[in-house]
Amino acid sequence: MAEALHARRGRGVLARLLLLLVLSFAFVARPAMAQSVLRDAETEALFRDMSAPLIEAAGLRPADVRIVLLNDASINAFVAGGQIVYLHSGLITSASNANEVQGVIAHELGHVTGGHIIRLQEGIGQAGNISLLSLLLGAAAIAVGAPEAGMAIITGGQAAAMSRFLAFSRVQENSADQAGASFLSRAGISGRGSIAFFEKLQNQEFRLAIPQTDSYQRTHPLNRERIAVLENVYRTDPAWDRPTPPELEARFQRVRAKLRGYIDEPERVLAAYPDSDTSVPARYARAFALHRAAYPERSLAEVETLLAEQPHDPYFLELKGQILLESGRPTEAITVLREAVERSRSEPLIATMLGHALIATEDPANFPEAERVLRTVVQRDERNPFAWFQLGVVYDRAGDLGRANLASAERYSLMNEPQLALASARNAMAGITAGTPDWIRAQDIVMVSRAALENQRGRRRRR
């Protein structure tokens, strides 16, 4: 009886500790898709231009690397597989200049070229082997009636496993630091921003009272250690005193202010950028904040001052069109957005807004143009679910339910909603002539969605 009780308790402890093991390593999986992606034409153009020299210096193709902005106030950046660098909005708003963000991007590209996400599984595997062995030995000791000895074995094994994993992670971070420094050097970009940003992180740790005496219990080296190592590297580099091109810096300050105007509370934005500040970034931030605070006329007045100085700036025109559209004046927005599309060389995100404005007029005469615009958008931008939604509206108004369902299927597929994508694609196949390109596309979505659902079910069964 006692032996059976010990065995049951041992199995219970083992099950709980196995769960703890899984959870202890869960932090390494970055839930990028759990955070909302912020898409903006001006911001994405800036990221492309800021990162292109670094991407080339890393031996990669700029066309293959994406810089994605996430709506997250924390100061963070990461890679999660593939050639995608994720930047948190808090990192952009906290950065003082473009060079600081370039330093972060260079570091993250070091993770990409080092294959660190793939190698991370090796680190987890090595730590997991140690931990599982200690769990088995400890559980065996508990099951035969030696709970104290068993727990000691398990605790020691868990500590050894975590130490092994943390050491592995720190090696990767050091490697990414060195790679990032080499990319900045090859691109002729100063490392001052990289040092300045690590100092920002160090100051944040001071404010949060994070211990600075032991790096062995951390996934990253201490920031003071990183600063000491990198400063020696950067100060001897010919690019150390090279300034950021003024035009690039001006664009960064615009985007930073724009982002604050979009995501911060309007009261905070207006306090940070008072009316006495007549700089372009300040007026830009106020225009966004006032629009979000439901003061469209004041917002338009700010934009008009910007357009008075730069009448053909596509992003100022885009903002004016957005304010008009979202204030219930879509007909007025159309002319402005048409020019914004033309001046931006048919930038898909701006063209999507034009399509939205054409539909919002509720004038059937505008629907053919909306369809042409939106079809071009979805051909050029494969990550635009809102464009597919608007295109579906156009098809629905025209009575083409088959293609309206296909547009919905495309949208849900991009949103990682396989159940809804499958249902919409099946409806599309029923309403589109078999064998046509659109019917074949709907069939493709059916097959992909089924496979995704099977994968989801398999993961649930394994749990």
Short mmCIF file of C-alpha atoms in Angstrom, two decimals:
data_model
loop_
_atom_site.label_atom_id
_atom_site.label_comp_id
_atom_site.label_asym_id
_atom_site.label_seq_id
_atom_site.Cartn_x
_atom_site.Cartn_y
_atom_site.Cartn_z
CA MET A 1 0.00 0.00 0.00
CA ALA A 2 2.74 2.46 1.04
CA GLU A 3 4.81 1.54 -2.01
CA ALA A 4 1.82 2.17 -4.31
CA LEU A 5 1.22 5.53 -2.63
CA HIS A 6 4.89 6.48 -3.10
CA ALA A 7 4.68 5.40 -6.73
CA ARG A 8 1.55 7.50 -7.35
CA ARG A 9 3.16 10.50 -5.66
CA GLY A 10 6.33 9.95 -7.70
CA ARG A 11 4.39 9.87 -10.94
CA GLY A 12 2.52 13.03 -9.92
CA VAL A 13 5.75 14.86 -9.11
CA LEU A 14 7.28 13.65 -12.36
CA ALA A 15 4.29 14.92 -14.36
CA ARG A 16 4.39 18.31 -12.67
CA LEU A 17 8.14 18.65 -13.15
CA LEU A 18 7.91 17.69 -16.80
CA LEU A 19 5.37 20.47 -17.19
CA LEU A 20 7.73 22.87 -15.43
CA LEU A 21 10.53 21.83 -17.77
CA VAL A 22 8.40 22.64 -20.80
CA LEU A 23 7.37 25.99 -19.31
CA SER A 24 10.94 26.88 -18.35
CA PHE A 25 11.94 26.85 -21.99
CA ALA A 26 8.74 28.36 -23.34
CA PHE A 27 10.19 31.88 -23.17
CA VAL A 28 12.50 31.13 -26.09
CA ALA A 29 9.56 30.90 -28.48
CA ARG A 30 8.79 34.48 -29.43
CA PRO A 31 5.02 34.88 -30.01
CA ALA A 32 5.30 37.40 -32.84
CA MET A 33 1.88 36.59 -34.18
CA ALA A 34 0.30 37.18 -30.77
CA GLN A 35 1.21 40.85 -31.19
CA SER A 36 -0.38 43.10 -33.77
CA VAL A 37 1.73 44.03 -36.76
CA LEU A 38 1.85 47.74 -37.58
CA ARG A 39 2.03 48.46 -41.29
CA ASP A 40 2.75 51.90 -42.68
CA ALA A 41 4.12 52.76 -46.10
CA GLU A 42 6.51 55.49 -44.93
CA THR A 43 7.85 53.40 -42.05
CA GLU A 44 8.44 50.34 -44.20
CA ALA A 45 10.25 52.43 -46.83
CA LEU A 46 12.48 53.87 -44.09
CA PHE A 47 13.26 50.42 -42.68
CA ARG A 48 14.19 49.17 -46.15
CA ASP A 49 16.60 52.06 -46.72
CA MET A 50 18.09 51.93 -43.20
CA SER A 51 18.70 48.20 -43.33
CA ALA A 52 19.72 47.64 -46.97
CA PRO A 53 23.46 48.39 -46.48
CA LEU A 54 23.53 46.15 -43.40
CA ILE A 55 21.71 43.32 -45.12
CA GLU A 56 24.15 43.46 -48.03
CA ALA A 57 27.09 43.59 -45.60
CA ALA A 58 25.68 40.43 -43.99
CA GLY A 59 25.78 38.66 -47.35
CA LEU A 60 22.00 38.58 -47.69
CA ARG A 61 19.67 40.02 -50.32
CA PRO A 62 17.58 43.04 -49.21
CA ALA A 63 14.62 41.66 -51.14
CA ASP A 64 14.68 38.52 -48.98
CA VAL A 65 14.81 40.23 -45.57
CA ARG A 66 11.82 41.85 -43.90
CA ILE A 67 11.80 44.31 -41.01
CA VAL A 68 8.44 43.98 -39.26
CA LEU A 69 7.10 46.47 -36.71
CA LEU A 70 5.05 45.10 -33.80
CA ASN A 71 2.74 47.13 -31.59
CA ASP A 72 4.49 46.51 -28.30
CA ALA A 73 5.65 49.24 -25.92
CA SER A 74 8.61 47.23 -24.60
CA ILE A 75 12.12 47.96 -25.88
CA ASN A 76 12.84 44.79 -27.77
CA ALA A 77 13.76 43.21 -31.09
CA PHE A 78 14.13 39.59 -32.13
CA VAL A 79 14.18 37.05 -34.93
CA ALA A 80 11.88 34.05 -34.93
CA GLY A 81 12.99 32.02 -37.92
CA GLY A 82 13.55 32.87 -41.55
CA GLN A 83 14.94 36.24 -42.59
CA ILE A 84 12.53 38.42 -40.62
CA VAL A 85 13.61 40.94 -37.99
CA TYR A 86 10.87 42.02 -35.59
CA LEU A 87 11.13 45.45 -33.96
CA HIS A 88 8.85 46.55 -31.13
CA SER A 89 7.24 49.97 -31.43
CA GLY A 90 8.72 50.78 -28.00
CA LEU A 91 12.19 50.37 -29.45
CA ILE A 92 11.52 52.93 -32.18
CA THR A 93 9.94 55.49 -29.88
CA SER A 94 12.75 55.05 -27.31
CA ALA A 95 15.56 55.40 -29.84
CA SER A 96 17.09 58.86 -30.10
CA ASN A 97 18.24 58.51 -33.69
CA ALA A 98 18.36 56.26 -36.73
CA ASN A 99 21.86 55.00 -35.92
CA GLU A 100 20.65 53.39 -32.70
CA VAL A 101 18.04 51.37 -34.60
CA GLN A 102 20.62 50.40 -37.23
CA GLY A 103 22.77 48.99 -34.43
CA VAL A 104 19.84 46.85 -33.25
CA ILE A 105 19.09 45.64 -36.78
CA ALA A 106 22.75 44.72 -37.29
CA HIS A 107 22.68 42.64 -34.09
CA GLU A 108 19.50 40.82 -35.14
CA LEU A 109 20.99 40.11 -38.58
CA GLY A 110 23.82 38.46 -36.66
CA HIS A 111 21.25 36.04 -35.27
CA VAL A 112 19.89 35.43 -38.79
CA THR A 113 23.26 34.71 -40.41
CA GLY A 114 24.35 32.64 -37.40
CA GLY A 115 21.31 30.38 -37.76
CA HIS A 116 20.66 30.92 -34.07
CA ILE A 117 16.97 30.04 -34.14
CA ILE A 118 17.77 26.64 -35.61
CA ARG A 119 20.72 26.12 -33.25
CA LEU A 120 18.53 27.17 -30.34
CA GLN A 121 16.89 23.76 -30.60
CA GLU A 122 20.33 22.21 -29.98
CA GLY A 123 20.65 24.21 -26.78
CA ILE A 124 17.19 23.20 -25.64
CA GLY A 125 17.96 19.59 -26.51
CA GLN A 126 21.22 19.57 -24.55
CA ALA A 127 19.60 21.17 -21.52
CA GLY A 128 16.55 18.95 -21.88
CA ASN A 129 18.64 15.78 -21.85
CA ILE A 130 20.23 16.79 -18.55
CA SER A 131 16.90 17.78 -17.07
CA LEU A 132 15.01 14.68 -18.20
CA LEU A 133 17.70 12.38 -16.84
CA SER A 134 17.55 14.12 -13.46
CA LEU A 135 13.75 13.93 -13.52
CA LEU A 136 13.80 10.20 -14.18
CA LEU A 137 16.44 9.49 -11.54
CA GLY A 138 14.73 11.75 -9.02
CA ALA A 139 11.29 10.30 -9.70
CA ALA A 140 12.70 6.80 -9.30
CA ALA A 141 14.16 7.74 -5.92
CA ILE A 142 10.81 9.28 -4.85
CA ALA A 143 8.90 6.20 -6.02
CA VAL A 144 11.01 3.86 -3.86
CA GLY A 145 10.50 6.00 -0.78
CA ALA A 146 13.38 8.49 -0.78
CA PRO A 147 11.58 11.79 -1.52
CA GLU A 148 14.31 14.06 -0.10
CA ALA A 149 17.04 12.42 -2.16
CA GLY A 150 14.80 12.42 -5.22
CA MET A 151 14.01 16.12 -4.94
CA ALA A 152 17.69 16.91 -4.45
CA ILE A 153 18.54 15.04 -7.67
CA ILE A 154 15.77 16.80 -9.57
CA THR A 155 16.62 20.26 -8.26
CA GLY A 156 20.30 19.82 -9.07
CA GLY A 157 19.48 18.56 -12.53
CA GLN A 158 17.10 21.44 -13.24
CA ALA A 159 19.75 23.95 -12.15
CA ALA A 160 22.37 22.29 -14.32
CA ALA A 161 20.01 22.20 -17.30
CA MET A 162 19.08 25.87 -16.97
CA SER A 163 22.73 26.85 -16.52
CA ARG A 164 23.63 24.93 -19.68
CA PHE A 165 20.88 26.64 -21.64
CA LEU A 166 21.68 30.13 -20.35
CA ALA A 167 25.34 29.67 -21.24
CA PHE A 168 24.32 28.56 -24.74
CA SER A 169 22.10 31.65 -25.12
CA ARG A 170 24.84 34.04 -23.95
CA VAL A 171 27.24 32.59 -26.50
CA GLN A 172 24.70 33.30 -29.23
CA GLU A 173 24.21 36.86 -28.02
CA ASN A 174 27.96 37.51 -27.98
CA SER A 175 28.22 36.02 -31.45
CA ALA A 176 25.41 38.29 -32.71
CA ASP A 177 27.12 41.32 -31.13
CA GLN A 178 30.35 40.57 -32.98
CA ALA A 179 28.58 39.84 -36.26
CA GLY A 180 26.54 43.03 -35.96
CA ALA A 181 29.70 45.04 -35.40
CA SER A 182 31.26 43.57 -38.53
CA PHE A 183 28.13 44.36 -40.59
CA LEU A 184 28.13 47.98 -39.41
CA SER A 185 31.82 48.27 -40.28
CA ARG A 186 31.43 46.79 -43.76
CA ALA A 187 28.45 49.07 -44.41
CA GLY A 188 30.45 52.12 -43.28
CA ILE A 189 27.95 52.85 -40.50
CA SER A 190 29.07 54.09 -37.09
CA GLY A 191 28.75 51.90 -34.02
CA ARG A 192 27.98 54.90 -31.79
CA GLY A 193 24.28 54.14 -31.96
CA SER A 194 24.83 50.54 -30.90
CA ILE A 195 26.76 51.65 -27.80
CA ALA A 196 24.18 54.34 -27.02
CA PHE A 197 21.36 51.83 -27.19
CA PHE A 198 23.09 49.35 -24.89
CA GLU A 199 23.56 52.25 -22.47
CA LYS A 200 19.81 52.90 -22.66
CA LEU A 201 19.14 49.25 -21.82
CA GLN A 202 21.62 49.43 -18.94
CA ASN A 203 19.90 52.53 -17.54
CA GLN A 204 16.56 50.76 -17.79
CA GLU A 205 17.98 47.83 -15.78
CA PHE A 206 19.24 50.30 -13.15
CA ARG A 207 15.75 51.79 -12.87
CA LEU A 208 14.22 48.34 -12.50
CA ALA A 209 16.87 47.36 -9.92
CA ILE A 210 17.99 44.36 -11.98
CA PRO A 211 21.19 42.92 -10.43
CA GLN A 212 24.34 43.80 -12.36
CA THR A 213 26.81 41.49 -10.63
CA ASP A 214 26.17 38.09 -12.20
CA SER A 215 25.66 37.34 -15.88
CA TYR A 216 25.55 33.58 -15.39
CA GLN A 217 21.86 33.52 -14.56
CA ARG A 218 20.87 35.52 -17.65
CA THR A 219 20.13 34.74 -21.29
CA HIS A 220 22.13 37.85 -22.32
CA PRO A 221 25.52 39.10 -21.12
CA LEU A 222 25.44 42.12 -18.82
CA ASN A 223 25.07 45.32 -20.82
CA ARG A 224 28.17 46.84 -19.20
CA GLU A 225 30.16 43.81 -20.39
CA ARG A 226 28.80 44.19 -23.91
CA ILE A 227 29.53 47.92 -23.94
CA ALA A 228 33.12 47.35 -22.79
CA VAL A 229 33.77 44.75 -25.50
CA LEU A 230 32.02 46.57 -28.35
CA GLU A 231 33.39 50.00 -27.57
CA ASN A 232 36.91 48.72 -28.17
CA VAL A 233 35.77 47.34 -31.52
CA TYR A 234 33.78 50.38 -32.66
CA ARG A 235 36.20 53.13 -31.60
CA THR A 236 38.94 51.74 -33.85
CA ASP A 237 36.62 51.46 -36.83
CA PRO A 238 36.94 54.14 -39.56
CA ALA A 239 33.18 54.71 -39.44
CA TRP A 240 33.13 55.65 -35.71
CA ASP A 241 32.89 59.41 -36.41
CA ARG A 242 30.83 59.09 -39.58
CA PRO A 243 27.44 60.82 -39.15
CA THR A 244 24.13 59.42 -40.33
CA PRO A 245 23.09 61.02 -43.64
CA PRO A 246 20.92 64.04 -42.70
CA GLU A 247 18.09 63.00 -45.03
CA LEU A 248 17.88 59.54 -43.45
CA GLU A 249 17.94 61.02 -39.95
CA ALA A 250 15.17 63.48 -40.84
CA ARG A 251 13.04 60.63 -42.14
CA PHE A 252 13.61 58.65 -38.95
CA GLN A 253 12.53 61.57 -36.77
CA ARG A 254 9.36 61.92 -38.85
CA VAL A 255 8.53 58.24 -38.51
CA ARG A 256 9.31 58.21 -34.80
CA ALA A 257 6.99 61.17 -34.20
CA LYS A 258 4.33 59.68 -36.45
CA LEU A 259 4.46 56.41 -34.53
CA ARG A 260 4.08 58.19 -31.21
CA GLY A 261 1.14 60.12 -32.60
CA TYR A 262 -0.47 56.88 -33.70
CA ILE A 263 0.04 54.66 -30.64
CA ASP A 264 0.43 56.95 -27.61
CA GLU A 265 -2.48 58.55 -25.79
CA PRO A 266 -3.30 61.84 -27.57
CA GLU A 267 -2.86 63.82 -24.35
CA ARG A 268 0.67 62.50 -23.93
CA VAL A 269 1.52 63.25 -27.56
CA LEU A 270 0.24 66.82 -27.35
CA ALA A 271 2.23 67.35 -24.15
CA ALA A 272 5.40 65.97 -25.75
CA TYR A 273 4.87 68.04 -28.93
CA PRO A 274 3.29 71.35 -27.83
CA ASP A 275 2.04 73.95 -30.31
CA SER A 276 5.19 75.97 -29.67
CA ASP A 277 7.17 73.22 -31.43
CA THR A 278 6.78 73.93 -35.14
CA SER A 279 9.21 71.29 -36.40
CA VAL A 280 8.00 68.83 -39.03
CA PRO A 281 8.03 65.83 -36.64
CA ALA A 282 6.04 67.78 -34.02
CA ARG A 283 3.35 68.86 -36.47
CA TYR A 284 3.19 65.33 -37.85
CA ALA A 285 2.72 63.82 -34.39
CA ARG A 286 0.07 66.39 -33.47
CA ALA A 287 -1.85 65.72 -36.68
CA PHE A 288 -2.12 62.03 -35.82
CA ALA A 289 -2.95 62.68 -32.17
CA LEU A 290 -5.65 65.24 -32.98
CA HIS A 291 -7.21 62.92 -35.54
CA ARG A 292 -7.32 60.09 -32.99
CA ALA A 293 -8.81 62.48 -30.42
CA ALA A 294 -11.64 63.26 -32.89
CA TYR A 295 -10.56 66.79 -33.83
CA PRO A 296 -10.49 66.38 -37.63
CA GLU A 297 -10.41 70.08 -38.49
CA ARG A 298 -7.48 70.78 -36.16
CA SER A 299 -5.74 67.70 -37.51
CA LEU A 300 -6.28 68.83 -41.10
CA ALA A 301 -4.93 72.27 -40.21
CA GLU A 302 -1.66 70.70 -39.04
CA VAL A 303 -1.40 68.63 -42.23
CA GLU A 304 -2.07 71.69 -44.38
CA THR A 305 0.95 73.44 -42.82
CA LEU A 306 3.07 70.44 -43.78
CA LEU A 307 1.70 70.36 -47.32
CA ALA A 308 2.27 74.09 -47.69
CA GLU A 309 5.99 73.35 -47.38
CA GLN A 310 6.02 70.01 -49.22
CA PRO A 311 2.88 69.94 -51.40
CA HIS A 312 3.70 66.67 -53.15
CA ASP A 313 4.91 64.60 -50.21
CA PRO A 314 3.04 61.30 -50.66
CA TYR A 315 2.86 60.55 -46.93
CA PHE A 316 1.46 63.96 -45.99
CA LEU A 317 -1.08 63.51 -48.78
CA GLU A 318 -1.85 60.02 -47.48
CA LEU A 319 -2.53 61.39 -43.99
CA LYS A 320 -4.81 64.12 -45.34
CA GLY A 321 -6.72 61.53 -47.33
CA GLN A 322 -6.98 59.28 -44.26
CA ILE A 323 -8.38 62.09 -42.11
CA LEU A 324 -10.96 62.99 -44.76
CA LEU A 325 -11.94 59.36 -45.31
CA GLU A 326 -12.25 58.51 -41.62
CA SER A 327 -14.17 61.74 -40.98
CA GLY A 328 -16.90 60.70 -43.38
CA ARG A 329 -15.68 62.66 -46.43
CA PRO A 330 -14.56 59.89 -48.83
CA THR A 331 -15.31 61.83 -52.01
CA GLU A 332 -12.91 64.60 -50.94
CA ALA A 333 -10.34 61.99 -49.95
CA ILE A 334 -10.26 60.38 -53.41
CA THR A 335 -8.47 63.23 -55.21
CA VAL A 336 -5.86 63.54 -52.46
CA LEU A 337 -5.26 59.79 -52.30
CA ARG A 338 -4.97 59.48 -56.08
CA GLU A 339 -2.09 61.96 -55.97
CA ALA A 340 -0.55 60.13 -52.99
CA VAL A 341 -0.64 56.88 -54.95
CA GLU A 342 0.93 58.55 -57.98
CA ARG A 343 3.65 60.29 -55.96
CA SER A 344 4.49 57.08 -54.10
CA ARG A 345 4.73 55.05 -57.32
CA SER A 346 1.57 53.11 -56.50
CA GLU A 347 2.65 52.09 -53.00
CA PRO A 348 0.25 49.22 -52.13
CA LEU A 349 -0.71 50.39 -48.63
CA ILE A 350 -1.62 53.86 -49.89
CA ALA A 351 -3.43 52.36 -52.89
CA THR A 352 -5.45 50.21 -50.48
CA MET A 353 -6.70 53.37 -48.79
CA LEU A 354 -7.66 54.79 -52.17
CA GLY A 355 -9.65 51.63 -52.92
CA HIS A 356 -11.33 51.95 -49.53
CA ALA A 357 -12.28 55.58 -50.23
CA LEU A 358 -13.72 54.69 -53.66
CA ILE A 359 -15.91 52.01 -52.07
CA ALA A 360 -16.90 54.24 -49.14
CA THR A 361 -18.54 56.74 -51.53
CA GLU A 362 -21.25 54.10 -52.12
CA ASP A 363 -21.24 55.28 -55.75
CA PRO A 364 -21.33 52.30 -58.15
CA ALA A 365 -19.52 54.44 -60.72
CA ASN A 366 -16.41 54.27 -58.51
CA PHE A 367 -16.43 50.48 -58.09
CA PRO A 368 -14.62 49.56 -61.35
CA GLU A 369 -11.71 51.83 -60.40
CA ALA A 370 -11.71 50.36 -56.88
CA GLU A 371 -11.50 46.85 -58.35
CA ARG A 372 -8.60 47.80 -60.63
CA VAL A 373 -6.71 49.48 -57.82
CA LEU A 374 -7.23 46.67 -55.32
CA ARG A 375 -6.41 43.89 -57.78
CA THR A 376 -3.07 45.60 -58.42
CA VAL A 377 -2.51 45.90 -54.68
CA VAL A 378 -3.00 42.20 -53.92
CA GLN A 379 -0.71 41.27 -56.81
CA ARG A 380 2.08 43.47 -55.40
CA ASP A 381 1.57 43.00 -51.66
CA GLU A 382 0.99 39.45 -50.50
CA ARG A 383 0.60 40.46 -46.83
CA ASN A 384 -2.42 42.76 -47.07
CA PRO A 385 -5.60 41.14 -45.68
CA PHE A 386 -7.44 44.49 -45.60
CA ALA A 387 -6.99 44.86 -49.37
CA TRP A 388 -8.55 41.42 -49.86
CA PHE A 389 -11.43 42.45 -47.59
CA GLN A 390 -12.07 45.57 -49.66
CA LEU A 391 -11.81 43.61 -52.90
CA GLY A 392 -14.35 41.15 -51.53
CA VAL A 393 -16.71 44.07 -50.88
CA VAL A 394 -16.37 45.18 -54.51
CA TYR A 395 -17.16 41.67 -55.79
CA ASP A 396 -20.09 41.36 -53.42
CA ARG A 397 -21.58 44.68 -54.60
CA ALA A 398 -21.20 43.47 -58.17
CA GLY A 399 -23.03 40.21 -57.36
CA ASP A 400 -19.93 38.06 -57.98
CA LEU A 401 -20.29 35.91 -54.86
CA GLY A 402 -17.77 33.32 -56.02
CA ARG A 403 -14.92 35.83 -56.16
CA ALA A 404 -16.17 37.58 -53.04
CA ASN A 405 -15.76 34.26 -51.24
CA LEU A 406 -12.34 33.77 -52.81
CA ALA A 407 -11.25 37.18 -51.54
CA SER A 408 -12.46 36.21 -48.06
CA ALA A 409 -10.54 32.94 -48.31
CA GLU A 410 -7.36 34.84 -49.21
CA ARG A 411 -7.92 37.22 -46.33
CA TYR A 412 -8.51 34.50 -43.74
CA SER A 413 -5.52 32.54 -45.03
CA LEU A 414 -3.29 35.59 -44.44
CA MET A 415 -4.80 35.99 -40.97
CA ASN A 416 -3.95 32.36 -40.11
CA GLU A 417 -7.62 31.39 -39.75
CA PRO A 418 -7.66 28.04 -41.61
CA GLN A 419 -11.21 27.06 -40.58
CA LEU A 420 -12.69 30.27 -42.02
CA ALA A 421 -10.37 30.13 -45.03
CA LEU A 422 -11.49 26.56 -45.77
CA ALA A 423 -15.19 27.44 -45.59
CA SER A 424 -14.78 30.51 -47.81
CA ALA A 425 -12.64 28.64 -50.35
CA ARG A 426 -15.21 25.85 -50.63
CA ASN A 427 -17.95 28.42 -51.23
CA ALA A 428 -15.73 30.08 -53.83
CA MET A 429 -15.24 26.80 -55.70
CA ALA A 430 -19.00 26.34 -55.79
CA GLY A 431 -19.50 29.76 -57.39
CA ILE A 432 -16.59 29.88 -59.87
CA THR A 433 -16.27 27.97 -63.13
CA ALA A 434 -14.21 24.83 -62.56
CA GLY A 435 -10.71 24.82 -64.01
CA THR A 436 -10.33 28.61 -64.22
CA PRO A 437 -7.33 30.24 -62.47
CA ASP A 438 -9.54 31.58 -59.66
CA TRP A 439 -11.13 28.15 -59.12
CA ILE A 440 -7.67 26.54 -58.98
CA ARG A 441 -6.55 29.18 -56.46
CA ALA A 442 -9.59 28.40 -54.28
CA GLN A 443 -8.71 24.70 -54.50
CA ASP A 444 -5.15 25.50 -53.37
CA ILE A 445 -6.47 27.34 -50.33
CA VAL A 446 -8.74 24.38 -49.50
CA MET A 447 -5.77 22.01 -49.49
CA VAL A 448 -3.50 24.36 -47.52
CA SER A 449 -6.25 25.07 -44.97
CA ARG A 450 -6.98 21.37 -44.49
CA ALA A 451 -3.32 20.68 -43.86
CA ALA A 452 -3.13 23.55 -41.35
CA LEU A 453 -6.18 22.22 -39.50
CA GLU A 454 -4.70 18.73 -39.39
CA ASN A 455 -1.49 20.15 -37.93
CA GLN A 456 -3.50 21.99 -35.28
CA ARG A 457 -5.38 18.80 -34.35
CA GLY A 458 -2.11 16.88 -34.20
CA ARG A 459 -0.60 19.42 -31.84
CA ARG A 460 -3.68 19.26 -29.59
CA ARG A 461 -3.53 15.45 -29.48
CA ARG A 462 0.19 15.52 -28.57
CA ARG A 463 -0.61 17.77 -25.63
#
